[in-house]
JSON list of C-alpha atoms in Angstrom, two decimals:
[
{"chain": "A", "resi": 1, "resn": "ILE", "atom": "CA", "xyz": [56.68, 126.16, 126.12]},
{"chain": "A", "resi": 2, "resn": "ARG", "atom": "CA", "xyz": [57.25, 127.83, 122.72]},
{"chain": "A", "resi": 3, "resn": "VAL", "atom": "CA", "xyz": [60.65, 128.75, 121.42]},
{"chain": "A", "resi": 4, "resn": "SER", "atom": "CA", "xyz": [61.33, 131.36, 118.79]},
{"chain": "A", "resi": 5, "resn": "GLN", "atom": "CA", "xyz": [64.50, 131.83, 116.81]},
{"chain": "A", "resi": 6, "resn": "VAL", "atom": "CA", "xyz": [65.68, 135.28, 115.64]},
{"chain": "A", "resi": 7, "resn": "PHE", "atom": "CA", "xyz": [68.33, 135.52, 112.91]},
{"chain": "A", "resi": 8, "resn": "CYS", "atom": "CA", "xyz": [69.90, 138.78, 114.00]},
{"chain": "A", "resi": 9, "resn": "PRO", "atom": "CA", "xyz": [71.64, 140.99, 111.40]},
{"chain": "A", "resi": 10, "resn": "ASP", "atom": "CA", "xyz": [74.52, 143.34, 112.11]},
{"chain": "A", "resi": 11, "resn": "MET", "atom": "CA", "xyz": [73.21, 145.94, 114.53]},
{"chain": "A", "resi": 12, "resn": "ASP", "atom": "CA", "xyz": [74.53, 149.36, 115.31]},
{"chain": "A", "resi": 13, "resn": "THR", "atom": "CA", "xyz": [75.67, 148.72, 118.90]},
{"chain": "A", "resi": 14, "resn": "PRO", "atom": "CA", "xyz": [78.78, 149.64, 120.95]},
{"chain": "A", "resi": 15, "resn": "GLY", "atom": "CA", "xyz": [79.73, 145.97, 120.91]},
{"chain": "A", "resi": 16, "resn": "PHE", "atom": "CA", "xyz": [79.54, 145.77, 117.22]},
{"chain": "A", "resi": 17, "resn": "ARG", "atom": "CA", "xyz": [81.70, 148.84, 116.83]},
{"chain": "A", "resi": 18, "resn": "VAL", "atom": "CA", "xyz": [84.37, 147.25, 119.13]},
{"chain": "A", "resi": 19, "resn": "GLU", "atom": "CA", "xyz": [84.09, 144.02, 117.11]},
{"chain": "A", "resi": 20, "resn": "ASN", "atom": "CA", "xyz": [84.78, 145.96, 113.92]},
{"chain": "A", "resi": 21, "resn": "GLU", "atom": "CA", "xyz": [88.11, 147.28, 115.34]},
{"chain": "A", "resi": 22, "resn": "THR", "atom": "CA", "xyz": [89.66, 143.76, 115.32]},
{"chain": "A", "resi": 23, "resn": "LYS", "atom": "CA", "xyz": [87.60, 142.04, 112.66]},
{"chain": "A", "resi": 24, "resn": "PRO", "atom": "CA", "xyz": [89.69, 140.60, 109.78]},
{"chain": "A", "resi": 25, "resn": "GLU", "atom": "CA", "xyz": [89.30, 142.47, 106.53]},
{"chain": "A", "resi": 26, "resn": "GLU", "atom": "CA", "xyz": [87.67, 139.46, 104.83]},
{"chain": "A", "resi": 27, "resn": "THR", "atom": "CA", "xyz": [85.00, 139.25, 107.47]},
{"chain": "A", "resi": 28, "resn": "HIS", "atom": "CA", "xyz": [84.37, 142.96, 107.39]},
{"chain": "A", "resi": 29, "resn": "GLU", "atom": "CA", "xyz": [83.90, 142.87, 103.58]},
{"chain": "A", "resi": 30, "resn": "ILE", "atom": "CA", "xyz": [81.66, 139.81, 103.72]},
{"chain": "A", "resi": 31, "resn": "SER", "atom": "CA", "xyz": [79.48, 141.35, 106.41]},
{"chain": "A", "resi": 32, "resn": "GLU", "atom": "CA", "xyz": [79.20, 144.72, 104.69]},
{"chain": "A", "resi": 33, "resn": "GLY", "atom": "CA", "xyz": [75.67, 145.61, 103.98]},
{"chain": "A", "resi": 34, "resn": "GLN", "atom": "CA", "xyz": [72.76, 147.20, 105.65]},
{"chain": "A", "resi": 35, "resn": "MET", "atom": "CA", "xyz": [73.21, 147.92, 109.37]},
{"chain": "A", "resi": 36, "resn": "TYR", "atom": "CA", "xyz": [70.07, 147.72, 111.42]},
{"chain": "A", "resi": 37, "resn": "SER", "atom": "CA", "xyz": [69.07, 149.54, 114.59]},
{"chain": "A", "resi": 38, "resn": "PRO", "atom": "CA", "xyz": [68.61, 147.40, 117.73]},
{"chain": "A", "resi": 39, "resn": "ALA", "atom": "CA", "xyz": [65.13, 148.91, 118.03]},
{"chain": "A", "resi": 40, "resn": "LYS", "atom": "CA", "xyz": [64.09, 147.60, 114.58]},
{"chain": "A", "resi": 41, "resn": "VAL", "atom": "CA", "xyz": [65.41, 144.12, 115.29]},
{"chain": "A", "resi": 42, "resn": "ALA", "atom": "CA", "xyz": [63.64, 144.15, 118.72]},
{"chain": "A", "resi": 43, "resn": "ARG", "atom": "CA", "xyz": [60.37, 145.16, 117.03]},
{"chain": "A", "resi": 44, "resn": "VAL", "atom": "CA", "xyz": [60.60, 142.29, 114.59]},
{"chain": "A", "resi": 45, "resn": "ALA", "atom": "CA", "xyz": [61.52, 139.85, 117.36]},
{"chain": "A", "resi": 46, "resn": "VAL", "atom": "CA", "xyz": [58.75, 140.88, 119.72]},
{"chain": "A", "resi": 47, "resn": "ALA", "atom": "CA", "xyz": [56.12, 140.99, 116.96]},
{"chain": "A", "resi": 48, "resn": "GLY", "atom": "CA", "xyz": [57.26, 137.47, 115.88]},
{"chain": "A", "resi": 49, "resn": "VAL", "atom": "CA", "xyz": [57.17, 136.06, 119.37]},
{"chain": "A", "resi": 50, "resn": "MET", "atom": "CA", "xyz": [53.77, 137.64, 120.06]},
{"chain": "A", "resi": 51, "resn": "SER", "atom": "CA", "xyz": [52.30, 136.10, 116.87]},
{"chain": "A", "resi": 52, "resn": "GLY", "atom": "CA", "xyz": [53.79, 132.71, 117.59]},
{"chain": "A", "resi": 53, "resn": "SER", "atom": "CA", "xyz": [56.33, 132.71, 114.78]},
{"chain": "A", "resi": 54, "resn": "LEU", "atom": "CA", "xyz": [59.06, 130.06, 115.08]},
{"chain": "A", "resi": 55, "resn": "ARG", "atom": "CA", "xyz": [61.78, 131.83, 112.99]},
{"chain": "A", "resi": 56, "resn": "MET", "atom": "CA", "xyz": [62.18, 135.51, 112.32]},
{"chain": "A", "resi": 57, "resn": "THR", "atom": "CA", "xyz": [64.65, 137.43, 110.18]},
{"chain": "A", "resi": 58, "resn": "VAL", "atom": "CA", "xyz": [65.58, 141.01, 109.42]},
{"chain": "A", "resi": 59, "resn": "GLY", "atom": "CA", "xyz": [67.13, 141.55, 105.93]},
{"chain": "A", "resi": 60, "resn": "PHE", "atom": "CA", "xyz": [67.29, 139.58, 102.72]},
{"chain": "A", "resi": 61, "resn": "ASP", "atom": "CA", "xyz": [70.55, 137.68, 103.48]},
{"chain": "A", "resi": 62, "resn": "LEU", "atom": "CA", "xyz": [69.12, 136.25, 106.68]},
{"chain": "A", "resi": 63, "resn": "PHE", "atom": "CA", "xyz": [65.87, 135.45, 104.99]},
{"chain": "A", "resi": 64, "resn": "LEU", "atom": "CA", "xyz": [67.98, 133.34, 102.55]},
{"chain": "A", "resi": 65, "resn": "LEU", "atom": "CA", "xyz": [69.74, 131.61, 105.45]},
{"chain": "A", "resi": 66, "resn": "ARG", "atom": "CA", "xyz": [66.48, 130.89, 107.21]},
{"chain": "A", "resi": 67, "resn": "SER", "atom": "CA", "xyz": [64.85, 129.60, 104.00]},
{"chain": "A", "resi": 68, "resn": "MET", "atom": "CA", "xyz": [67.78, 127.32, 103.13]},
{"chain": "A", "resi": 69, "resn": "THR", "atom": "CA", "xyz": [67.62, 125.67, 106.57]},
{"chain": "A", "resi": 70, "resn": "ALA", "atom": "CA", "xyz": [63.83, 125.45, 106.70]},
{"chain": "A", "resi": 71, "resn": "GLY", "atom": "CA", "xyz": [63.65, 121.64, 106.46]},
{"chain": "A", "resi": 72, "resn": "PHE", "atom": "CA", "xyz": [65.68, 121.39, 109.68]},
{"chain": "A", "resi": 73, "resn": "ALA", "atom": "CA", "xyz": [63.24, 123.41, 111.76]},
{"chain": "A", "resi": 74, "resn": "PRO", "atom": "CA", "xyz": [60.70, 121.57, 113.98]},
{"chain": "A", "resi": 75, "resn": "GLU", "atom": "CA", "xyz": [57.87, 123.50, 112.25]},
{"chain": "A", "resi": 76, "resn": "VAL", "atom": "CA", "xyz": [58.22, 123.56, 108.50]},
{"chain": "A", "resi": 77, "resn": "ASP", "atom": "CA", "xyz": [57.12, 126.50, 106.28]},
{"chain": "A", "resi": 78, "resn": "PHE", "atom": "CA", "xyz": [56.36, 124.53, 103.09]},
{"chain": "A", "resi": 79, "resn": "ALA", "atom": "CA", "xyz": [56.87, 127.72, 100.92]},
{"chain": "A", "resi": 80, "resn": "GLU", "atom": "CA", "xyz": [60.43, 127.94, 102.25]},
{"chain": "A", "resi": 81, "resn": "VAL", "atom": "CA", "xyz": [61.06, 124.27, 101.63]},
{"chain": "A", "resi": 82, "resn": "ALA", "atom": "CA", "xyz": [59.72, 124.61, 98.08]},
{"chain": "A", "resi": 83, "resn": "LEU", "atom": "CA", "xyz": [62.05, 127.57, 97.52]},
{"chain": "A", "resi": 84, "resn": "SER", "atom": "CA", "xyz": [65.06, 125.74, 98.99]},
{"chain": "A", "resi": 85, "resn": "SER", "atom": "CA", "xyz": [66.28, 124.35, 95.66]},
{"chain": "A", "resi": 86, "resn": "LEU", "atom": "CA", "xyz": [66.18, 127.68, 93.99]},
{"chain": "A", "resi": 87, "resn": "LEU", "atom": "CA", "xyz": [67.80, 129.37, 96.98]},
{"chain": "A", "resi": 88, "resn": "ARG", "atom": "CA", "xyz": [70.52, 126.69, 96.99]},
{"chain": "A", "resi": 89, "resn": "ILE", "atom": "CA", "xyz": [71.48, 127.99, 93.52]},
{"chain": "A", "resi": 90, "resn": "VAL", "atom": "CA", "xyz": [71.62, 131.57, 94.84]},
{"chain": "A", "resi": 91, "resn": "SER", "atom": "CA", "xyz": [73.80, 130.39, 97.75]},
{"chain": "A", "resi": 92, "resn": "VAL", "atom": "CA", "xyz": [76.42, 129.15, 95.23]},
{"chain": "A", "resi": 93, "resn": "PHE", "atom": "CA", "xyz": [76.83, 132.74, 94.01]},
{"chain": "A", "resi": 94, "resn": "TYR", "atom": "CA", "xyz": [77.23, 133.93, 97.60]},
{"chain": "A", "resi": 95, "resn": "HIS", "atom": "CA", "xyz": [79.87, 131.30, 98.11]},
{"chain": "A", "resi": 96, "resn": "PHE", "atom": "CA", "xyz": [81.86, 132.40, 95.08]},
{"chain": "A", "resi": 97, "resn": "LYS", "atom": "CA", "xyz": [81.53, 136.02, 96.17]},
{"chain": "A", "resi": 98, "resn": "PHE", "atom": "CA", "xyz": [82.81, 135.28, 99.64]},
{"chain": "A", "resi": 99, "resn": "ALA", "atom": "CA", "xyz": [85.67, 133.08, 98.30]},
{"chain": "A", "resi": 100, "resn": "SER", "atom": "CA", "xyz": [86.65, 135.88, 95.90]},
{"chain": "A", "resi": 101, "resn": "ILE", "atom": "CA", "xyz": [86.83, 138.33, 98.81]},
{"chain": "A", "resi": 102, "resn": "VAL", "atom": "CA", "xyz": [89.03, 135.98, 100.83]},
{"chain": "A", "resi": 103, "resn": "ARG", "atom": "CA", "xyz": [91.41, 135.39, 97.91]},
{"chain": "A", "resi": 104, "resn": "LYS", "atom": "CA", "xyz": [91.66, 139.13, 97.24]},
{"chain": "A", "resi": 105, "resn": "CYS", "atom": "CA", "xyz": [92.46, 139.89, 100.90]},
{"chain": "A", "resi": 106, "resn": "LYS", "atom": "CA", "xyz": [95.03, 137.09, 100.96]},
{"chain": "A", "resi": 107, "resn": "ARG", "atom": "CA", "xyz": [96.80, 138.49, 97.90]},
{"chain": "A", "resi": 108, "resn": "LYS", "atom": "CA", "xyz": [96.76, 141.93, 99.48]},
{"chain": "A", "resi": 109, "resn": "ARG", "atom": "CA", "xyz": [98.39, 140.64, 102.63]},
{"chain": "A", "resi": 110, "resn": "GLU", "atom": "CA", "xyz": [100.98, 138.65, 100.68]},
{"chain": "A", "resi": 111, "resn": "HIS", "atom": "CA", "xyz": [101.83, 141.67, 98.59]},
{"chain": "A", "resi": 112, "resn": "ALA", "atom": "CA", "xyz": [102.16, 143.89, 101.69]},
{"chain": "A", "resi": 113, "resn": "ALA", "atom": "CA", "xyz": [104.48, 141.28, 103.26]},
{"chain": "A", "resi": 114, "resn": "LEU", "atom": "CA", "xyz": [106.71, 141.27, 100.19]},
{"chain": "A", "resi": 115, "resn": "LEU", "atom": "CA", "xyz": [107.04, 145.07, 100.30]},
{"chain": "A", "resi": 116, "resn": "SER", "atom": "CA", "xyz": [107.99, 145.13, 103.98]}
]
């Protein structure tokens, strides 16, 4: 038995559109980026499964996530493990960006509460 893991990006689906109606502003801003069609994600997933790939991604952000967790996978891609230290540095910048978005949205909510 082989198992494959697909790191799915945001996809243009009816469910995702419903999710966006109630998604907190912070989450919406953090997840802003390229939207992928379900067909493209399916093509990547099927091609990966057919070729025997363990882990597949669509998009750079998910490539980073996959690469930073490479050492925890049952099959190790040594190139990803070698990149993990460099990518850990990149992840610090993502963390600061996300934290900045959360602080900005919090200030915005607090300001709106004061005005009401």
